[in-house]
XYZ file of C-alpha atoms in Angstrom:
529
model
C 10.745 9.845 -7.639
C 11.787 8.458 -4.312
C 11.362 10.359 -1.040
C 10.866 13.736 0.566
C 11.345 15.610 3.831
C 10.202 19.057 4.952
C 10.280 21.411 7.932
C 7.477 23.960 8.096
C 8.564 26.625 10.581
C 10.961 29.560 10.799
C 14.175 28.092 9.373
C 16.275 31.086 10.420
C 16.498 29.085 13.620
C 19.563 26.830 13.614
C 17.446 24.024 15.112
C 15.195 23.871 12.037
C 18.243 23.716 9.774
C 19.771 20.919 11.829
C 16.534 18.901 11.895
C 16.068 19.307 8.150
C 19.596 18.215 7.284
C 19.431 15.238 9.647
C 16.077 14.119 8.211
C 17.476 14.253 4.681
C 20.497 12.258 5.790
C 18.267 9.549 7.263
C 16.416 9.086 3.972
C 19.544 9.446 1.826
C 19.231 5.748 0.963
C 16.495 6.866 -1.458
C 18.872 9.255 -3.289
C 20.223 6.971 -6.003
C 20.284 9.916 -8.433
C 21.016 12.794 -6.085
C 19.246 15.278 -3.850
C 17.426 18.575 -4.265
C 16.625 21.251 -1.673
C 14.328 24.278 -1.673
C 14.457 27.016 0.984
C 11.672 29.595 1.030
C 10.342 31.754 3.854
C 8.961 29.317 6.427
C 9.524 26.112 4.474
C 12.446 23.775 3.901
C 11.725 20.985 1.390
C 14.119 18.262 0.299
C 13.737 15.531 -2.304
C 15.784 12.362 -2.824
C 15.916 11.381 -6.494
C 15.443 7.997 -8.147
C 14.697 8.418 -11.848
C 12.327 5.711 -13.093
C 10.388 7.421 -15.911
C 11.834 8.822 -19.160
C 10.538 12.352 -18.543
C 12.125 12.874 -15.149
C 15.766 12.276 -16.117
C 17.844 15.146 -14.724
C 14.773 16.677 -13.048
C 15.773 18.548 -9.908
C 12.932 18.550 -7.405
C 11.466 20.353 -5.544
C 9.906 22.548 -8.249
C 8.393 26.011 -7.721
C 6.137 28.216 -9.852
C 3.728 31.059 -9.092
C 4.277 30.815 -5.355
C 3.684 27.056 -5.227
C 6.456 24.567 -4.450
C 6.068 20.819 -4.968
C 8.018 17.716 -3.942
C 6.566 14.514 -5.389
C 7.190 10.854 -4.704
C 4.962 9.372 -7.346
C 3.921 8.724 -10.909
C 1.012 9.978 -13.035
C -0.665 7.364 -15.240
C -3.270 9.564 -16.962
C -0.818 12.136 -18.315
C -2.564 12.585 -21.685
C -5.938 13.388 -20.112
C -4.418 15.825 -17.632
C -2.368 17.662 -20.257
C -5.549 18.104 -22.300
C -7.336 19.354 -19.187
C -4.554 21.923 -18.729
C -4.537 22.830 -22.455
C -0.827 22.013 -22.607
C 0.497 20.654 -25.897
C 4.149 20.545 -24.901
C 5.518 17.014 -24.734
C 8.058 15.735 -22.268
C 6.731 17.451 -19.142
C 7.622 15.554 -15.999
C 4.911 14.198 -13.731
C 5.954 16.751 -11.108
C 5.485 19.634 -13.565
C 2.014 18.348 -14.443
C 1.100 18.021 -10.762
C 2.342 21.548 -10.088
C 0.225 23.060 -12.874
C -2.811 21.055 -11.762
C -2.544 22.432 -8.237
C -2.075 25.995 -9.494
C -5.274 25.665 -11.565
C -7.494 23.477 -9.362
C -6.053 23.684 -5.846
C -6.838 20.684 -3.632
C -9.456 19.541 -6.156
C -6.579 18.291 -8.315
C -5.915 15.184 -6.218
C -9.086 13.376 -7.288
C -8.122 13.863 -10.940
C -4.852 11.928 -10.613
C -4.525 8.264 -11.566
C -1.348 6.722 -10.217
C 0.595 6.328 -6.968
C 1.818 9.439 -5.199
C 2.776 11.085 -1.944
C 3.182 14.827 -2.303
C 4.168 17.864 -0.245
C 2.982 21.252 -1.537
C 3.903 24.661 -0.125
C 1.276 27.252 -1.047
C 2.660 30.719 -0.319
C -0.559 32.558 -1.185
C -2.649 30.424 1.174
C 0.173 30.321 3.743
C -0.118 26.574 4.183
C 1.456 23.214 3.422
C -0.702 20.534 1.795
C 0.120 16.833 1.988
C -1.688 14.177 -0.035
C -1.530 10.462 -0.709
C -2.836 8.382 -3.602
C -6.240 6.715 -3.517
C -5.073 3.209 -2.650
C -2.116 4.106 -0.436
C 0.771 2.776 -2.523
C 3.104 5.584 -1.409
C 3.464 6.655 2.219
C 3.793 10.033 3.927
C 4.011 10.992 7.612
C 3.893 14.194 9.618
C 4.126 15.487 13.184
C 3.102 18.718 14.860
C 5.861 20.820 16.472
C 5.588 23.842 18.763
C 6.140 26.188 15.821
C 4.861 24.227 12.829
C 5.292 20.693 11.508
C 7.802 18.197 10.149
C 7.064 15.905 7.198
C 8.825 12.844 5.801
C 8.429 9.737 3.639
C 9.681 7.667 6.587
C 8.534 7.804 10.188
C 11.651 7.617 12.318
C 13.441 10.697 10.849
C 10.660 12.863 12.303
C 11.864 12.018 15.809
C 14.985 14.098 15.153
C 12.921 17.141 16.088
C 12.915 17.589 19.895
C 9.163 18.274 19.870
C 8.466 14.813 18.413
C 8.755 12.057 20.994
C 10.047 8.623 20.043
C 7.462 7.085 22.366
C 5.504 3.959 21.453
C 1.773 4.405 20.917
C 0.342 1.723 23.215
C -3.088 1.815 21.534
C -1.536 1.032 18.157
C 0.624 -1.701 19.686
C -2.466 -3.356 21.186
C -4.413 -3.048 17.941
C -1.487 -4.582 16.064
C -1.521 -7.601 18.374
C -5.268 -7.889 17.791
C -4.643 -7.744 14.033
C -6.617 -4.527 13.775
C -5.594 -0.988 12.800
C -6.289 2.545 13.968
C -6.506 4.649 10.789
C -3.876 7.373 10.554
C -2.046 6.354 13.715
C 1.489 4.967 13.799
C 3.652 3.208 16.377
C 5.034 6.625 17.319
C 2.718 8.575 19.630
C 3.408 11.952 18.006
C 3.519 10.847 14.362
C 0.496 10.657 12.069
C 0.146 8.994 8.660
C -1.572 10.608 5.714
C -4.324 8.134 4.847
C -5.020 6.786 1.346
C -7.374 9.122 -0.515
C -6.751 11.923 1.974
C -5.093 15.322 1.972
C -3.835 17.206 5.026
C -3.773 20.993 5.274
C -1.169 22.436 7.659
C -1.103 26.096 8.662
C 0.813 27.865 11.404
C -1.924 27.205 13.954
C -3.981 24.297 12.614
C -3.826 20.858 11.000
C -6.935 19.500 9.274
C -7.572 16.296 7.325
C -9.922 15.913 4.358
C -11.128 13.027 2.192
C -10.854 13.607 -1.550
C -11.827 10.057 -2.607
C -14.237 7.421 -1.337
C -15.150 4.003 -2.678
C -18.654 4.097 -4.100
C -20.927 1.147 -4.868
C -22.176 1.497 -8.440
C -23.062 -2.012 -9.497
C -22.546 -3.237 -13.054
C -25.983 -4.848 -13.135
C -26.476 -4.455 -16.876
C -23.443 -6.515 -17.777
C -23.079 -10.241 -18.283
C -20.289 -12.235 -16.673
C -18.494 -12.365 -20.043
C -18.561 -8.586 -20.392
C -17.334 -8.194 -16.814
C -14.401 -10.455 -17.614
C -13.550 -8.366 -20.656
C -13.807 -5.104 -18.720
C -11.585 -6.410 -15.944
C -8.983 -7.699 -18.383
C -8.812 -4.291 -20.062
C -8.317 -2.578 -16.695
C -5.562 -4.978 -15.625
C -3.939 -4.638 -19.047
C -3.951 -0.831 -18.753
C -2.644 -0.915 -15.170
C 0.314 -3.077 -16.200
C 0.990 -0.928 -19.269
C 1.140 2.208 -17.102
C 3.604 0.554 -14.744
C 5.938 -0.446 -17.546
C 6.584 3.218 -18.401
C 10.124 3.576 -17.235
C 13.841 3.619 -17.874
C 16.154 0.633 -18.307
C 14.830 -2.958 -18.356
C 11.723 -3.820 -16.344
C 11.283 -6.888 -14.179
C 8.580 -8.879 -12.442
C 8.617 -10.635 -9.074
C 7.468 -14.098 -10.141
C 6.197 -16.267 -7.274
C 4.353 -18.956 -9.221
C 0.954 -17.809 -7.998
C -1.897 -16.742 -10.258
C -1.385 -13.052 -9.416
C 2.271 -12.628 -10.372
C 1.841 -15.043 -13.295
C -0.996 -12.874 -14.611
C 1.206 -9.783 -14.380
C 4.115 -11.562 -16.073
C 1.980 -12.987 -18.869
C 0.382 -9.659 -19.778
C 3.633 -7.715 -19.373
C 5.477 -9.930 -21.844
C 3.042 -8.827 -24.565
C 4.234 -5.238 -24.057
C 7.872 -5.643 -23.049
C 10.457 -7.603 -25.042
C 13.143 -7.690 -22.360
C 11.074 -8.406 -19.251
C 13.127 -10.135 -16.574
C 11.899 -12.401 -13.809
C 13.086 -12.541 -10.201
C 11.942 -15.346 -7.924
C 12.590 -16.594 -4.411
C 12.468 -20.393 -4.262
C 12.664 -22.788 -1.320
C 13.697 -26.412 -1.077
C 11.073 -26.552 1.655
C 9.314 -24.027 3.828
C 10.534 -23.662 7.425
C 8.284 -25.241 10.035
C 5.720 -23.099 11.778
C 4.879 -20.568 9.074
C 1.391 -21.890 8.380
C 1.892 -24.401 5.558
C 0.844 -27.905 6.576
C 1.801 -29.500 3.251
C 5.623 -29.725 2.843
C 5.267 -30.102 -0.931
C 3.935 -26.551 -1.307
C 7.454 -25.143 -1.803
C 8.297 -27.653 -4.542
C 4.989 -27.099 -6.326
C 5.508 -23.346 -6.205
C 8.956 -23.663 -7.792
C 7.533 -25.867 -10.534
C 4.889 -23.240 -11.299
C 7.596 -20.571 -11.516
C 9.537 -22.680 -14.024
C 6.409 -23.345 -16.074
C 5.430 -19.668 -16.182
C 8.943 -18.568 -17.136
C 9.088 -21.155 -19.914
C 5.603 -20.362 -21.208
C 6.227 -16.623 -21.444
C 9.899 -16.831 -22.412
C 11.151 -14.914 -19.374
C 14.765 -15.159 -18.254
C 14.378 -15.658 -14.508
C 16.877 -15.233 -11.697
C 16.190 -17.525 -8.734
C 17.188 -16.667 -5.183
C 17.298 -19.706 -2.877
C 15.530 -18.567 0.263
C 16.647 -21.465 2.469
C 20.227 -20.208 2.311
C 19.375 -16.771 3.647
C 18.663 -16.529 7.360
C 15.940 -13.918 7.972
C 18.035 -12.160 10.604
C 21.545 -12.880 9.344
C 21.857 -9.385 7.890
C 21.769 -7.104 10.914
C 21.887 -3.953 8.802
C 18.815 -4.956 6.777
C 16.994 -6.056 9.923
C 17.578 -2.776 11.763
C 16.828 -0.716 8.658
C 13.619 -2.558 7.799
C 12.064 -2.431 11.242
C 13.066 1.082 12.311
C 9.454 2.204 11.886
C 7.413 -0.940 12.522
C 7.589 -4.292 14.302
C 8.830 -7.419 12.580
C 5.700 -8.218 10.592
C 7.538 -10.386 8.071
C 10.880 -12.163 7.924
C 11.245 -12.007 4.139
C 13.063 -8.697 3.840
C 16.561 -10.207 4.044
C 15.631 -12.470 1.130
C 14.026 -9.568 -0.726
C 17.161 -7.516 -0.186
C 19.224 -10.101 -2.082
C 16.648 -10.162 -4.890
C 16.625 -6.358 -5.165
C 20.423 -6.284 -5.197
C 20.415 -8.687 -8.129
C 17.818 -6.612 -9.989
C 19.886 -3.467 -9.451
C 22.994 -5.264 -10.724
C 21.015 -6.031 -13.895
C 20.203 -2.288 -14.250
C 16.556 -3.134 -13.567
C 15.001 -0.187 -11.726
C 11.374 -1.302 -11.950
C 9.894 -4.491 -10.504
C 6.219 -5.323 -11.006
C 4.543 -7.448 -8.366
C 1.269 -9.336 -8.057
C 0.764 -8.217 -4.464
C -2.669 -6.901 -3.460
C -4.614 -9.098 -5.889
C -5.594 -11.305 -2.951
C -7.575 -8.427 -1.489
C -9.583 -8.155 -4.675
C -10.630 -11.788 -4.246
C -11.517 -11.414 -0.584
C -9.740 -10.571 2.644
C -9.557 -12.636 5.801
C -13.004 -11.278 6.679
C -14.543 -13.637 4.119
C -14.180 -16.513 6.614
C -16.221 -14.756 9.295
C -18.726 -13.571 6.707
C -19.387 -17.064 5.360
C -19.661 -18.446 8.899
C -22.043 -15.651 9.883
C -24.251 -16.399 6.871
C -24.275 -20.113 7.602
C -22.698 -20.980 4.237
C -20.997 -24.086 5.623
C -20.275 -25.758 2.281
C -18.646 -22.627 0.884
C -16.834 -22.091 4.186
C -15.285 -25.576 4.079
C -14.283 -25.123 0.447
C -12.685 -21.768 1.234
C -10.715 -23.041 4.234
C -9.499 -26.226 2.560
C -8.345 -24.351 -0.552
C -6.260 -21.918 1.521
C -2.595 -22.751 2.150
C -2.788 -21.542 5.754
C -3.575 -23.981 8.560
C -7.232 -24.986 8.904
C -7.297 -24.202 12.631
C -5.806 -20.757 12.000
C -8.447 -19.918 9.436
C -11.432 -21.357 11.283
C -10.657 -20.120 14.799
C -8.684 -16.898 14.359
C -10.385 -15.656 11.209
C -13.803 -17.247 11.579
C -14.904 -17.794 15.167
C -13.070 -15.109 17.143
C -14.431 -12.135 15.173
C -17.973 -13.403 15.857
C -17.664 -13.524 19.653
C -18.828 -9.923 19.987
C -21.840 -10.753 17.814
C -22.709 -13.672 20.080
C -22.443 -11.477 23.172
C -24.659 -8.862 21.554
C -27.244 -11.467 20.581
C -27.376 -13.315 23.919
C -26.575 -10.827 26.687
C -28.623 -7.820 25.565
C -32.002 -9.648 25.231
C -31.457 -11.453 28.534
C -30.586 -8.258 30.441
C -32.290 -5.441 28.506
C -32.118 -2.962 31.401
C -28.472 -3.541 32.277
C -25.974 -1.540 30.257
C -23.140 -1.529 29.592
C -21.811 -5.081 29.547
C -20.813 -6.097 33.132
C -17.217 -5.244 33.991
C -16.418 -8.910 34.618
C -16.606 -9.514 30.855
C -16.351 -5.916 29.657
C -12.645 -5.908 28.795
C -12.851 -9.166 26.901
C -16.008 -8.009 25.159
C -14.347 -4.811 23.974
C -11.327 -6.807 22.821
C -13.464 -9.002 20.619
C -15.433 -5.994 19.392
C -12.098 -4.755 18.034
C -11.787 -8.013 16.119
C -15.259 -7.790 14.626
C -15.517 -6.637 11.001
C -16.745 -3.012 10.823
C -20.070 -3.457 9.041
C -23.717 -2.722 9.756
C -24.924 -5.104 7.055
C -25.314 -8.646 8.383
C -26.602 -11.880 6.859
C -26.694 -10.600 3.273
C -24.799 -10.740 0.028
C -23.627 -7.190 0.719
C -21.850 -8.278 3.908
C -19.008 -9.963 2.103
C -18.367 -7.012 -0.160
C -18.661 -4.306 2.481
C -16.353 -5.949 4.984
C -13.759 -6.723 2.336
C -13.267 -3.122 1.405
C -13.798 -1.596 4.838
C -10.189 -2.433 5.666
C -8.804 -2.857 2.139
C -6.308 0.001 2.237
C -5.304 -0.100 5.890
C -4.223 -3.708 6.281
C -1.095 -5.105 7.898
C 0.337 -5.972 4.480
C -0.127 -2.363 3.332
C 0.960 -0.701 6.549
C 3.935 -2.823 7.461
C 5.072 -5.488 5.006
C 4.590 -3.480 1.807
C 6.015 -0.332 3.370
C 9.089 -2.234 4.543
C 9.535 -3.973 1.180
C 9.430 -0.681 -0.704
C 12.041 0.861 1.576
C 14.373 -2.113 1.114
C 13.867 -1.910 -2.656
C 14.616 1.824 -2.729
C 17.742 1.210 -0.685
C 18.948 -0.800 -3.675
C 17.767 1.717 -6.287
C 14.701 -0.318 -7.275
C 11.062 0.793 -7.389
C 8.221 -1.667 -6.743
C 5.046 -1.213 -8.777
C 1.667 -2.737 -7.916
C -0.731 -3.164 -10.880
C -3.520 -4.670 -8.749
C -3.516 -1.602 -6.490
C -4.663 0.559 -9.384
C -7.692 2.539 -8.182
C -9.536 1.818 -11.435
C -9.385 -1.922 -10.750
C -10.463 -1.448 -7.141
C -13.429 0.701 -8.160
C -14.453 -1.942 -10.684
C -14.302 -4.794 -8.169
C -16.383 -2.829 -5.672
C -19.000 -2.294 -8.372
C -19.283 -5.987 -9.271
C -22.605 -7.464 -8.041
C -22.173 -9.155 -4.681
C -23.596 -12.410 -6.016
C -20.669 -12.653 -8.417
C -18.263 -12.198 -5.532
C -19.765 -15.152 -3.683
C -19.488 -17.630 -6.531
C -16.830 -20.278 -6.046
C -16.735 -20.225 -2.261
C -15.872 -16.594 -1.674
C -13.451 -16.121 -4.550
C -13.968 -13.983 -7.611
C -13.844 -16.558 -10.409
C -13.949 -14.070 -13.262
C -10.684 -12.512 -12.039
C -8.942 -15.780 -12.810
C -10.895 -16.585 -15.971
C -10.455 -13.095 -17.406
C -6.696 -13.216 -17.036
């Protein structure tokens, strides 16, 4: 699996052919193992191959059967259950073949049955439509744009601008929201380009585009369980998520940072994989101005990496980050930020790490990213301040590596300004609406910063606000998207155990009181692993 591109319009036109070929060329960096193309009626679908699972070796996507064509960038983790559901006993089917048969049998209802990361493009001849879908937690990405005669679809954003109907104009609303550290769901930095959202499918016909949710987070609390049983349940879920992500070809690796998240992944993975390899970026010291007030943080992090590698018996390759200037590699810089602004300066360092992994024939790298969102997002600061939990607030801020002023002001006070205006202005001037123009713009700005929740001053507040923006964060939209593209450029696939939808659903269902223990952290996540 790797990437896909499609043109949904009359391809007898030379323009459609040119656009399609140019789009494929622009995502050719994903084609470590070749390219496949399907031409049918009003659809052109291309797939760039990177084989990472045993079943897909020599598979030539896109696949077609019974008037349905499929191009998949993804992996299915509940293969056994789905094969039983389809009454198929044949072994060795690829994930794409399973997905194709699921759609033929269940239509768009099939997406909710899938466990695993995916972005998929389906051409349904009988229904005369194209269906796009993205996994529940948004690990894979997919974008589309309307044209005068149909639509263009791609795993990357910028190739869509090849079509003359798709403007390469900056979306000013998204740019403003980015500067405010907020997001507009489904929108991108390109005015004419939309993103398929996590847990969503998009139906495209000749005259209409409609979006539909196939998955929502639901709050079913585990009230009948003790803390010990919750720990055991969580450990089993994390164990299963890591096991699923070790299904692959060649040696597997882990990005080992020295933190509890990547160390957890490494420790569990070594019980299942004899030749697990570690890849770490270490620093003599962190550059000034990146939010770490304690200069010893870099040294302590390196020591934790060494201890974890020694404890688990992992051969680890260390990349010295201080020797790699973030912008020294112009090619990586331009490639990484073709779709998004410079949200992180680590991609040049990551590029070196991915190159080393590829040289070791390691096509799969597990990462501990996203676990921080299961312990609480930046909204926890504002939530604790709103509730008046000063002791827990202080403990939370002090324990964070970021600067105290950054946490308290930017993440605590600023999001509450709109609340203060609501509480003071409206009672004082009940007959005067809206807010006077003299403060209206600033008021609306701070409303954008405010966590999207209707539950205030309660245990539920912390939980609701955490997951309101869980899958549409800057790290997911920009940093993780950029990192995956750089990895694929080197023939490496990143896998995220903590993004497993089963783990996310479990955390949402944990009683809110448990989430608040320990100053806003989730202590049983650490104790269970």
